[in-house]
């Protein structure tokens, strides 16, 4: 008999934002059950969180090392199948490496690691271990983002010329690190890495553009800014982009664009057509044509690709949101794990989730954008 | 130790739309687990669905009567706590009555029953049994709908004058009952009841207006239409409304408004302010003032009521949708059941879910709108 | 040599809103010149206004009777060709009748007259005199309204089923008649006529729906309200409509829908497609289809009808507004007058302006909506 | 007695787009009359156009030199007061210089000249002659643009941090220069100047940002592209901007962003608030705040600045568009000329039109953006 996929969690204790999101996303489709966790570096807080999640106490751990150790010792069908890592950036690498060593698959938040060097090591470890890695670039889970990629892929837009991608936020427009736990670690270079805004959300914008266009960024020329006094990392930035094949792009990301929430958007223009998508109204995709009227594509609407449809849960007119997009990543990841349990090949559509390559790519982007900022040279190459 | 609330399901087998929605809504917050079900009138289909949901075979039942009987015989902590009824309208009443008799709480889809008479009986039974009933008028679960109600309640709009509420859909613009299982029962008076469009979605519009304004409809004057040839129930209609206290309203509902998805919207104007909300962009509430600029209220934004905030899962800018609204109903219902398990009083905010009174109200609306249609008299009273 | 068409004006003095609008609309295309006027019942104010418009003093008149008399005595090529009547409703009929008698063509604001009886007389006089009458139902001058009508006419929507038309305003949400000259006469039954809101803006909504659909309204069932205490005319109302051929409609108009400006909109659904248009964003027309994506039609965009194009002055992306729509009426009226001067047949597209028939129709609507309001009978016929 | 201001025109013959726009803008308010013109380099075409505009033949000229000469010889009150120059860029300088020499004021289209050198000469000539120059940067004429500037000026946004300004068009996405007269000269470096897209519309974006923020651009780093094969000038480009005082900006302009019309938009974020404005829906200005809800400012709405109100012709809800914005420039220019005729000081609000300084600034921008494109140096200074 088939069973649910079993998830453990590292991080996601009191005050965590993204931990709860990962749990809801994993819950939604009834394919995954949370069986254990180490939710905080404080054992008491870990216990408190685990209990509130109805976990038995012997599956609530004080350290992630203990968790990996003891779960690995449990029999198949009881032990967790994979671990979700939802800690700040500096605590991604070590638990991920240990999990892979112990034979667990890994889901983890972005950016993948603290540094490019860690990212490269993790890529090697994934290859070596043969385990799966899910990197939660959430926005690629939206049906209309998948539709956009399909439309580009099948040539509706012709050769791509222009990409405008932006992610303005405003919540860090002033210094709130003393009172806001989410802010505190994001503006701390010891926990966040070399980049602040660009690491946190610039990587999302970068990833979205490469995902939809299928083009690799070759070089960039940009500038980072720190508008809030005494902040140690960038809270704003922009870059001109050069894509393979000659397309040009502009990427903007900010955490001081006052009142902006998660206003991620992308516009792509090709030789034959264009498209627009905005994360805050995610169920609409605008298709643009030179010689006929724009089309308003809607989640669940007529004439969508198989891929968009497979990532939609309800008929048109029932808005799907961020959690559904997130859940799409987990659903595909779980389906791939189920296929392995059943000794079957995973379906290609289930392999459509961001993984370690996208993670390395994001870290390359961070390296390049930090490098261009301090350089008088106009263009910086993104290197593999 | 606290445990999850245990759910059984009647209906929701292959081809069901709303069954899967109920399950996802119940899953999302990790407070409820599905433990049993009778998913179809066909035992084989029930078994197929139950297996796909990872249920043990001895908790997958062939009839709802068998399910009620056998679950009632299980020990507390093992048996289901409540049953979700997600069948067509003609199959709401009997399983609900039996569940209440056997001591189970009930969640069920709307309209509550096939007839007003059944609705009144069910109301009596709920009172007599002391059990809880959740009626899934989904749209009242949206944070911005709750915000709208709060703003009306605290007097921001002053005395209400005008209510425009509408629910245009287009999916039944032609006869698709032979090929579309969802359409088939909705246009069949034997399964759906006296009204088609008005029963299916007019009741949502009616409920939303009474929920937000807190006003009861006293009388209506309307007309129903059946545009598609040979259809036996209305597929369109409109009514003028008179609310207690002198407010006036207009309600429109249609299933032939071609290409409209679930374009439910409401506009309310009072002596001091107004508001607008559209279901398809549910994270925005527009507040309107005579002497200053409109405000764009956003889910998770600044200055929201405690009630809206308590019904929001993610920070501003992460769009929440239909499933989250639906899950809010289940979450409050589950919290109320948890309080009972713990021997505590439920929190007032958790009692904020539609129940049997709203169900009776909806059936009164159906009676009145069907009555006005065939009457030459201008106004028909809604009677309790 | 061709010359500009010469316009005189009755009304439009200090504090007038619509007089200045008529003058700007007549100016825009350089086809019409203002040559004389009687701008106020106060000769001093008339003189003041005339001077500010650069008119010679001997063409600024103290009474409209004097103006008609003396202009009629001037030689052709010097005297005015037509008169614009921009006074309150009770002062439409007399100057219009006199102008026609003296051989002048007439442009006038809506509703056409104070009463249906006057409207019928004016219709007879127009026929008898052979002069032209332009009734400024402005909204039919928008390119996208013309496009909508074309699309209906050529069958894109199939047989029309449903019409939702509404005109919510909020400026009369409280009693402002003491301080607002525009409000004062509109809420005064002696100057405005039998209906307030319905006469002022309900007639626009009614006209727009008949213009776009090409369908005549056969019967209506509605209610009027007066929300502001001591107001003598309706400030709000709604009606169910029955169109010839079986289409159904709903018309709402309000002047107490707080903060609404001129939120006129129309939605039409047929057997094969639908459309939506909103006056406040007038350069967009949404076309709706059952089996393909909505199209966003834009003023000046690809694939528009000849009629829409002929009513557009600038390429796509240069928003045209209310004054341009208004000017389209004057432009066609002037072109028709030019054709007559040249002894030519006017072009059919230039005859596309609202005239005396639409004026009579509007007065019939006012009669019917006032009648339904005080009747217990459900349906009131609109009679010719 | 006051009289209308008298306008002559250079350019604007058959096939011209902007000539007709200038004439409608000048007509709208009835303050200006066209009295003469040289509408084409072809005398026959000039005559044809002049006749269609009802001009007497002796005021229709074969060359602009003849026009300046003969008009200068006419008595005051008969001769033109100013000349509008609406030719391609290479034909701006010579007629403007001659007009100034002959004592005429000048209105002219942008970019002001063919080269920066010409611009500097023209600036000197304007100063020397004491005549007025109106440069038609249309978009600064919109009421909501003026409101935006006022809000920045009075400190509502606090110190400006970020400016995103963009002007995507799509009409040149393919080579249409053989069939489209408007395209032909714009892509021809002999007629257009050093820059294509950036000269034609990049200058508008640049001007709008400086106008609203009141900040001068100090340096830029950008890239131009030519996507359409064999095109000699840029059809796309983007630049990072550094403003005085530390603000940062991004400017994008494109004529190959397929299906985009005139999608000029600007977003400005400061330490205390932000704003957004889009040219294609010009009657809305969004004000953004960190701690309260966004406000939707509407043309004619409550609480607007005197400046916005003075640039609005109709009450709220009557959309004003491109021609009204254009007419605002002419209206202020005419009022300034009237003041001079009357020997009065012009009102400060009437001096609010773009002039020769903005024209020089635009040419400096073109120089810098062309320079950055071919440079490996990251930042290029804008020099006065």
XYZ file of C-alpha atoms in Angstrom, chain B residues 67-376:
310
model
C -19.958 4.782 7.906
C -22.006 6.550 10.566
C -22.846 3.252 12.219
C -19.351 1.857 12.309
C -17.552 5.056 13.155
C -19.939 5.631 16.044
C -18.895 2.255 17.378
C -15.182 3.140 17.407
C -13.555 4.457 20.580
C -13.050 8.178 21.045
C -9.688 9.216 19.714
C -10.020 6.783 16.887
C -13.412 7.481 15.396
C -14.023 10.540 13.278
C -14.993 13.732 15.071
C -17.009 15.229 12.283
C -18.200 14.489 8.790
C -17.884 16.644 5.681
C -20.822 16.306 3.314
C -19.859 17.256 -0.236
C -22.594 15.605 -2.296
C -25.165 17.261 -4.589
C -27.918 19.211 -2.836
C -30.441 16.393 -2.691
C -27.969 14.322 -0.691
C -27.214 16.874 2.017
C -30.089 16.415 4.366
C -30.166 12.677 5.057
C -26.472 12.160 5.902
C -26.424 15.376 7.926
C -29.408 14.286 10.000
C -27.953 10.847 10.571
C -24.566 12.244 11.552
C -26.133 14.572 14.085
C -28.142 11.707 15.493
C -25.029 9.603 15.854
C -23.283 12.417 17.688
C -21.028 13.741 14.970
C -20.491 17.358 14.095
C -21.124 18.280 10.490
C -19.439 20.341 7.815
C -21.400 20.677 4.619
C -21.566 22.465 1.345
C -24.219 25.002 0.381
C -27.077 25.453 -0.312
C -27.664 23.639 2.930
C -30.524 21.436 1.780
C -32.769 20.608 -1.125
C -35.743 22.475 0.337
C -36.621 25.044 2.951
C -38.532 22.418 4.836
C -35.424 20.255 5.164
C -33.467 23.303 6.262
C -35.893 24.015 9.074
C -35.756 20.400 10.225
C -31.990 20.464 10.174
C -31.943 23.635 12.233
C -34.122 21.974 14.840
C -31.910 18.915 14.896
C -28.742 20.972 15.342
C -30.295 22.797 18.281
C -31.554 19.586 19.793
C -28.279 17.702 19.350
C -25.949 20.440 20.504
C -23.560 19.565 17.694
C -21.803 22.077 15.488
C -22.565 22.697 11.843
C -20.231 24.392 9.402
C -21.797 25.565 6.140
C -19.071 26.350 3.649
C -20.016 29.762 2.326
C -16.395 30.049 1.323
C -16.281 33.695 0.460
C -16.842 34.790 4.044
C -13.472 33.217 4.824
C -11.460 35.802 2.908
C -9.507 38.217 5.129
C -10.701 41.213 3.149
C -14.333 40.141 3.526
C -13.811 39.980 7.246
C -12.142 43.383 7.135
C -15.115 44.748 5.205
C -17.530 43.436 7.819
C -15.441 44.926 10.605
C -15.388 48.308 8.920
C -19.157 48.277 8.525
C -19.630 47.053 12.073
C -17.516 49.786 13.627
C -19.387 52.429 11.713
C -16.791 53.592 9.202
C -19.399 53.671 6.451
C -22.171 55.171 8.557
C -25.676 53.937 7.984
C -25.773 51.669 4.944
C -27.762 52.913 1.978
C -26.883 50.795 -0.998
C -25.664 47.263 -1.675
C -24.742 46.010 -5.126
C -23.844 42.343 -5.096
C -23.333 40.192 -8.140
C -22.059 36.783 -9.129
C -21.678 36.374 -12.876
C -20.398 33.093 -14.240
C -20.349 31.951 -17.834
C -19.645 28.237 -17.793
C -23.295 27.203 -18.406
C -23.737 29.531 -21.383
C -24.533 26.486 -23.464
C -25.882 23.036 -22.727
C -22.991 21.029 -21.358
C -24.875 18.759 -19.006
C -24.129 15.647 -21.019
C -20.396 16.019 -20.737
C -19.836 17.967 -17.565
C -20.606 16.135 -14.334
C -20.602 19.390 -12.378
C -23.158 20.863 -14.755
C -25.340 17.755 -14.911
C -26.644 17.786 -11.374
C -26.778 21.550 -11.070
C -29.294 21.897 -13.912
C -31.376 18.946 -12.732
C -34.258 20.027 -10.461
C -34.330 16.584 -8.876
C -30.836 17.002 -7.525
C -30.425 20.734 -7.245
C -33.765 21.971 -5.888
C -36.159 24.712 -6.942
C -33.488 27.053 -8.237
C -30.483 26.533 -10.485
C -28.208 29.537 -10.777
C -29.810 31.272 -7.814
C -29.420 28.203 -5.603
C -25.859 27.528 -6.652
C -24.378 31.002 -6.655
C -27.193 33.459 -5.920
C -27.116 32.115 -2.370
C -23.431 32.983 -2.117
C -24.109 36.555 -3.196
C -27.060 36.834 -0.837
C -25.016 35.449 2.047
C -22.041 37.680 1.361
C -24.179 40.816 1.416
C -25.849 39.909 4.694
C -22.494 38.896 6.198
C -20.694 42.116 5.348
C -23.499 44.540 6.040
C -24.977 42.752 9.030
C -28.388 43.662 7.551
C -31.244 41.285 6.938
C -33.060 41.334 3.628
C -36.727 42.040 4.137
C -38.161 41.817 0.656
C -37.162 41.319 -2.913
C -38.515 41.853 -6.403
C -36.846 39.894 -9.120
C -36.933 37.795 -12.220
C -35.267 34.554 -13.204
C -34.428 33.500 -16.726
C -33.511 30.319 -18.506
C -31.574 31.251 -21.586
C -30.347 27.851 -22.677
C -33.103 25.926 -24.483
C -34.565 22.893 -22.714
C -32.846 23.716 -19.465
C -35.255 23.092 -16.588
C -33.868 25.528 -14.026
C -32.928 29.187 -14.125
C -29.485 30.029 -15.455
C -29.720 33.756 -14.756
C -31.590 36.244 -12.635
C -31.626 39.547 -10.842
C -33.497 41.108 -7.975
C -34.053 44.433 -6.300
C -33.607 44.087 -2.540
C -34.987 45.922 0.478
C -32.951 45.609 3.645
C -34.061 46.287 7.163
C -33.525 49.904 8.083
C -34.174 51.200 4.598
C -31.082 50.196 2.670
C -31.655 49.166 -0.922
C -29.836 46.548 -2.929
C -29.459 44.915 -6.291
C -28.424 41.281 -6.680
C -27.421 39.778 -9.990
C -26.399 36.186 -10.629
C -25.823 34.471 -13.912
C -24.293 31.326 -15.315
C -24.538 32.524 -18.894
C -22.438 35.686 -18.551
C -20.050 34.323 -21.089
C -16.396 33.958 -20.024
C -17.031 35.148 -16.487
C -15.412 32.805 -14.022
C -16.418 33.436 -10.400
C -16.780 37.131 -10.692
C -18.486 37.604 -7.355
C -18.252 41.185 -6.204
C -19.876 43.478 -3.703
C -20.131 47.225 -3.340
C -21.605 48.858 -0.262
C -22.280 52.582 0.156
C -23.248 54.235 3.413
C -23.817 57.759 4.608
C -20.136 58.238 5.423
C -18.165 55.857 3.235
C -18.222 52.940 0.868
C -16.344 49.762 0.015
C -15.716 47.425 -2.905
C -14.455 43.849 -3.029
C -13.988 41.449 -5.920
C -13.523 37.747 -5.357
C -11.159 37.240 -8.257
C -8.678 39.737 -6.805
C -9.500 38.901 -3.200
C -6.530 40.514 -1.502
C -7.679 44.046 -2.240
C -10.458 45.931 -0.479
C -11.204 49.419 -1.697
C -12.436 51.898 0.902
C -14.208 54.955 -0.466
C -14.632 58.331 1.165
C -16.445 61.484 0.203
C -13.752 63.931 1.220
C -10.508 62.083 0.875
C -8.864 59.659 -1.486
C -9.846 56.009 -1.797
C -7.694 53.649 0.213
C -6.408 50.380 -1.163
C -6.532 47.899 1.690
C -4.415 44.803 1.098
C -4.363 41.468 2.879
C -1.621 41.672 5.457
C -1.220 45.434 5.038
C -1.015 48.180 7.640
C -3.831 48.933 10.043
C -6.041 45.897 9.563
C -8.507 44.606 12.112
C -7.567 41.759 14.430
C -10.127 39.649 12.672
C -8.613 40.084 9.217
C -5.139 39.490 10.593
C -6.207 36.304 12.338
C -7.465 34.987 9.001
C -4.218 35.675 7.134
C -1.324 33.208 6.956
C 1.450 35.127 5.283
C 2.812 38.692 5.287
C 1.465 41.212 2.816
C 2.346 40.568 -0.794
C 1.951 36.798 -0.720
C -1.434 36.424 -2.360
C -3.905 34.246 -0.504
C -6.700 32.669 -2.459
C -9.790 30.555 -2.522
C -8.292 27.567 -0.752
C -7.005 29.724 2.102
C -10.455 31.300 2.480
C -11.958 27.834 2.525
C -9.335 26.671 5.014
C -10.215 29.564 7.303
C -13.680 28.071 7.723
C -12.224 24.671 8.572
C -9.612 26.180 10.846
C -12.185 27.970 12.966
C -14.422 24.926 12.983
C -11.510 22.730 14.094
C -10.460 25.228 16.759
C -13.991 25.196 18.138
C -13.938 21.403 18.228
C -10.506 21.450 19.904
C -11.831 23.818 22.549
C -14.644 21.391 23.222
C -12.195 18.471 23.460
C -10.213 20.484 25.982
C -13.323 21.426 27.894
C -12.776 25.088 27.137
C -14.990 27.817 25.774
C -14.326 28.392 22.093
C -12.862 31.791 21.312
C -15.390 34.181 19.783
C -13.233 34.613 16.696
C -13.329 30.867 16.127
C -17.110 30.850 16.144
C -16.939 33.073 13.078
C -18.055 30.478 10.518
C -21.348 30.151 8.643
C -23.685 27.674 10.207
C -27.255 26.415 10.206
C -28.861 29.843 10.506
C -27.110 31.000 7.357
C -28.245 27.748 5.762
C -31.885 28.408 6.572
C -31.498 31.977 5.368
C -30.202 30.778 2.021
C -33.167 28.478 1.566
C -35.519 31.346 2.406
C -33.821 33.367 -0.292
C -34.341 30.567 -2.822
C -38.013 30.335 -1.899
C -38.487 34.067 -2.284
C -36.656 34.464 -5.561
C -38.528 31.576 -7.131
C -41.740 33.056 -5.826
C -41.113 36.581 -7.124
C -40.340 35.221 -10.536
C -43.789 33.766 -11.044
C -45.626 36.613 -9.353
C -47.142 39.799 -10.721
